[in-house]
PDB file of C-alpha atoms in Angstrom:
ATOM      1  CA  MET A 204      14.189  13.389  12.974  1.00 36.00           C
ATOM      2  CA  SER A 205      14.596  13.858   9.215  1.00 45.00           C
ATOM      3  CA  ALA A 206      11.645  14.052   6.852  1.00 59.00           C
ATOM      4  CA  LEU A 207      11.586  11.905   3.667  1.00 63.00           C
ATOM      5  CA  LYS A 208      12.050  14.045   0.563  1.00 68.00           C
ATOM      6  CA  SER A 209      10.901  11.276  -1.771  1.00 71.00           C
ATOM      7  CA  ILE A 210       9.017   7.967  -1.235  1.00 74.00           C
ATOM      8  CA  LYS A 211      11.683   6.373  -3.517  1.00 75.00           C
ATOM      9  CA  SER A 212      14.226   6.769  -0.753  1.00 74.00           C
ATOM     10  CA  LEU A 213      12.206   4.368   1.408  1.00 82.00           C
ATOM     11  CA  VAL A 214      13.217   0.687   1.035  1.00 86.00           C
ATOM     12  CA  PRO A 215      11.027  -1.816   2.939  1.00 89.00           C
ATOM     13  CA  LEU A 216      12.822  -4.493   5.066  1.00 90.00           C
ATOM     14  CA  LEU A 217      11.982  -8.196   5.377  1.00 92.00           C
ATOM     15  CA  ASP A 218       8.415  -8.966   4.413  1.00 93.00           C
ATOM     16  CA  ARG A 219       7.153  -5.354   4.382  1.00 94.00           C
ATOM     17  CA  VAL A 220       5.214  -4.041   1.403  1.00 94.00           C
ATOM     18  CA  LEU A 221       4.905  -0.245   0.655  1.00 94.00           C
ATOM     19  CA  VAL A 222       1.620   0.569  -0.922  1.00 94.00           C
ATOM     20  CA  GLN A 223      -0.463   3.669  -1.907  1.00 91.00           C
ATOM     21  CA  ARG A 224      -4.226   3.510  -1.754  1.00 87.00           C
ATOM     22  CA  VAL A 225      -5.996   3.994  -5.100  1.00 83.00           C
ATOM     23  CA  LYS A 226      -8.033   7.198  -4.854  1.00 75.00           C
ATOM     24  CA  ALA A 227     -11.806   6.799  -5.329  1.00 65.00           C
ATOM     25  CA  GLU A 228     -13.444   8.645  -8.070  1.00 62.00           C
ATOM     26  CA  ALA A 229     -14.752  11.970  -6.953  1.00 63.00           C
ATOM     27  CA  LYS A 230     -17.107  12.112  -9.982  1.00 63.00           C
ATOM     28  CA  THR A 231     -20.122   9.936 -10.616  1.00 61.00           C
ATOM     29  CA  ALA A 232     -20.779   8.204 -13.969  1.00 63.00           C
ATOM     30  CA  SER A 233     -23.219  10.961 -14.932  1.00 68.00           C
ATOM     31  CA  GLY A 234     -20.529  13.652 -14.224  1.00 67.00           C
ATOM     32  CA  ILE A 235     -21.634  14.958 -10.785  1.00 68.00           C
ATOM     33  CA  PHE A 236     -18.683  15.835  -8.545  1.00 62.00           C
ATOM     34  CA  LEU A 237     -18.891  14.493  -5.051  1.00 60.00           C
ATOM     35  CA  PRO A 238     -17.609  16.391  -1.955  1.00 60.00           C
ATOM     36  CA  GLU A 239     -14.423  14.881  -0.428  1.00 57.00           C
ATOM     37  CA  THR A 240     -16.481  13.816   2.648  1.00 57.00           C
ATOM     38  CA  ALA A 241     -18.765  11.616   0.588  1.00 51.00           C
ATOM     39  CA  VAL A 242     -15.980   9.753  -1.240  1.00 48.00           C
ATOM     40  CA  LYS A 243     -15.158   6.544   0.554  1.00 54.00           C
ATOM     41  CA  GLU A 244     -11.616   5.174   0.794  1.00 62.00           C
ATOM     42  CA  LEU A 245     -11.001   2.065  -1.377  1.00 65.00           C
ATOM     43  CA  ASN A 246      -9.335  -0.961  -0.099  1.00 84.00           C
ATOM     44  CA  GLU A 247      -7.386  -1.193  -3.335  1.00 89.00           C
ATOM     45  CA  ALA A 248      -3.768  -0.203  -3.491  1.00 92.00           C
ATOM     46  CA  GLN A 249      -0.777  -0.022  -5.831  1.00 93.00           C
ATOM     47  CA  VAL A 250       2.381  -1.837  -4.586  1.00 95.00           C
ATOM     48  CA  LEU A 251       5.354   0.585  -4.851  1.00 94.00           C
ATOM     49  CA  ALA A 252       8.147  -1.440  -3.265  1.00 93.00           C
ATOM     50  CA  VAL A 253       8.590  -4.865  -1.605  1.00 95.00           C
ATOM     51  CA  GLY A 254      11.223  -6.032   0.954  1.00 93.00           C
ATOM     52  CA  PRO A 255      13.319  -9.162   0.126  1.00 93.00           C
ATOM     53  CA  GLY A 256      11.137 -11.354   2.363  1.00 92.00           C
ATOM     54  CA  ALA A 257      11.195 -12.775   5.876  1.00 91.00           C
ATOM     55  CA  VAL A 258      13.546 -15.508   6.974  1.00 91.00           C
ATOM     56  CA  ASP A 259      12.274 -18.819   8.325  1.00 91.00           C
ATOM     57  CA  ARG A 260      13.782 -20.872  11.136  1.00 93.00           C
ATOM     58  CA  GLU A 261      16.095 -22.679   8.878  1.00 94.00           C
ATOM     59  CA  GLY A 262      17.374 -19.346   7.506  1.00 91.00           C
ATOM     60  CA  LYS A 263      15.689 -19.624   4.137  1.00 93.00           C
ATOM     61  CA  ARG A 264      14.202 -16.524   2.579  1.00 93.00           C
ATOM     62  CA  ILE A 265      10.367 -16.574   2.157  1.00 92.00           C
ATOM     63  CA  VAL A 266       9.633 -14.705  -0.998  1.00 92.00           C
ATOM     64  CA  PRO A 267       6.732 -12.223  -0.773  1.00 92.00           C
ATOM     65  CA  GLY A 268       3.582 -12.923  -2.759  1.00 91.00           C
ATOM     66  CA  VAL A 269       3.440  -9.544  -4.458  1.00 94.00           C
ATOM     67  CA  LYS A 270       5.848  -7.338  -6.402  1.00 94.00           C
ATOM     68  CA  ALA A 271       6.181  -3.642  -7.274  1.00 93.00           C
ATOM     69  CA  GLY A 272       3.438  -2.599  -9.765  1.00 93.00           C
ATOM     70  CA  ASP A 273       0.839  -5.166  -8.536  1.00 94.00           C
ATOM     71  CA  LYS A 274      -2.656  -3.967  -7.528  1.00 94.00           C
ATOM     72  CA  VAL A 275      -3.656  -5.493  -4.232  1.00 94.00           C
ATOM     73  CA  LEU A 276      -6.622  -5.558  -1.765  1.00 92.00           C
ATOM     74  CA  ILE A 277      -5.627  -4.316   1.617  1.00 92.00           C
ATOM     75  CA  PRO A 278      -7.453  -4.297   4.979  1.00 90.00           C
ATOM     76  CA  GLN A 279      -9.571  -1.229   5.806  1.00 86.00           C
ATOM     77  CA  TYR A 280      -7.495  -0.570   8.974  1.00 86.00           C
ATOM     78  CA  GLY A 281      -3.936  -1.415   9.898  1.00 87.00           C
ATOM     79  CA  GLY A 282      -0.505  -0.952   8.377  1.00 90.00           C
ATOM     80  CA  THR A 283       1.846   1.870   9.239  1.00 91.00           C
ATOM     81  CA  PRO A 284       0.900   5.184   7.580  1.00 91.00           C
ATOM     82  CA  ILE A 285       3.822   7.266   6.074  1.00 89.00           C
ATOM     83  CA  LYS A 286       3.247  10.819   4.905  1.00 86.00           C
ATOM     84  CA  VAL A 287       5.571  12.336   2.264  1.00 83.00           C
ATOM     85  CA  ALA A 288       4.626  15.907   1.370  1.00 79.00           C
ATOM     86  CA  GLU A 289       0.863  15.829   0.846  1.00 80.00           C
ATOM     87  CA  GLU A 290       0.690  12.072  -0.135  1.00 85.00           C
ATOM     88  CA  GLU A 291      -0.025   9.179   2.169  1.00 88.00           C
ATOM     89  CA  PHE A 292       1.523   5.697   1.888  1.00 91.00           C
ATOM     90  CA  HIS A 293       1.196   2.605   4.038  1.00 93.00           C
ATOM     91  CA  LEU A 294       3.598  -0.263   5.095  1.00 94.00           C
ATOM     92  CA  PHE A 295       1.950  -3.710   5.540  1.00 95.00           C
ATOM     93  CA  ARG A 296       3.461  -7.110   6.114  1.00 94.00           C
ATOM     94  CA  ASP A 297       3.148  -9.388   3.155  1.00 93.00           C
ATOM     95  CA  SER A 298       0.862 -11.659   5.247  1.00 92.00           C
ATOM     96  CA  GLU A 299      -1.611  -8.738   5.799  1.00 93.00           C
ATOM     97  CA  ILE A 300      -2.221  -8.242   2.075  1.00 93.00           C
ATOM     98  CA  LEU A 301      -5.623  -9.800   1.435  1.00 92.00           C
ATOM     99  CA  ALA A 302      -5.434 -10.488  -2.299  1.00 92.00           C
ATOM    100  CA  LYS A 303      -3.689  -9.688  -5.577  1.00 93.00           C
ATOM    101  CA  ILE A 304      -5.962  -8.142  -8.203  1.00 89.00           C
ATOM    102  CA  ASN A 305      -5.387  -9.490 -11.744  1.00 88.00           C
ATOM    103  CA  GLU A 306      -6.670  -7.316 -14.486  1.00 75.00           C
TER     104      GLU A 306
END
């Protein structure tokens, strides 16, 4: 089994979406640093790559609802975790993405 050297070499298939969770702030507004155990994982993620979309029964491509660069809301659990070096990424199906965050 070969390890990925770079996350850029991973191309999602069909309706899969590759995301990386946004890291929660480890510092409070008043400047106090929190220990890693006290920082909760956020359900917010950055979309890094998107597959071309699933195919319906007639053979037509269903375009995913998100694109690379979007900020999205993902479920607390689920997805397929992928670890590259010390960083963790997740693959979700387009239908599992809860919402797109417009800023």
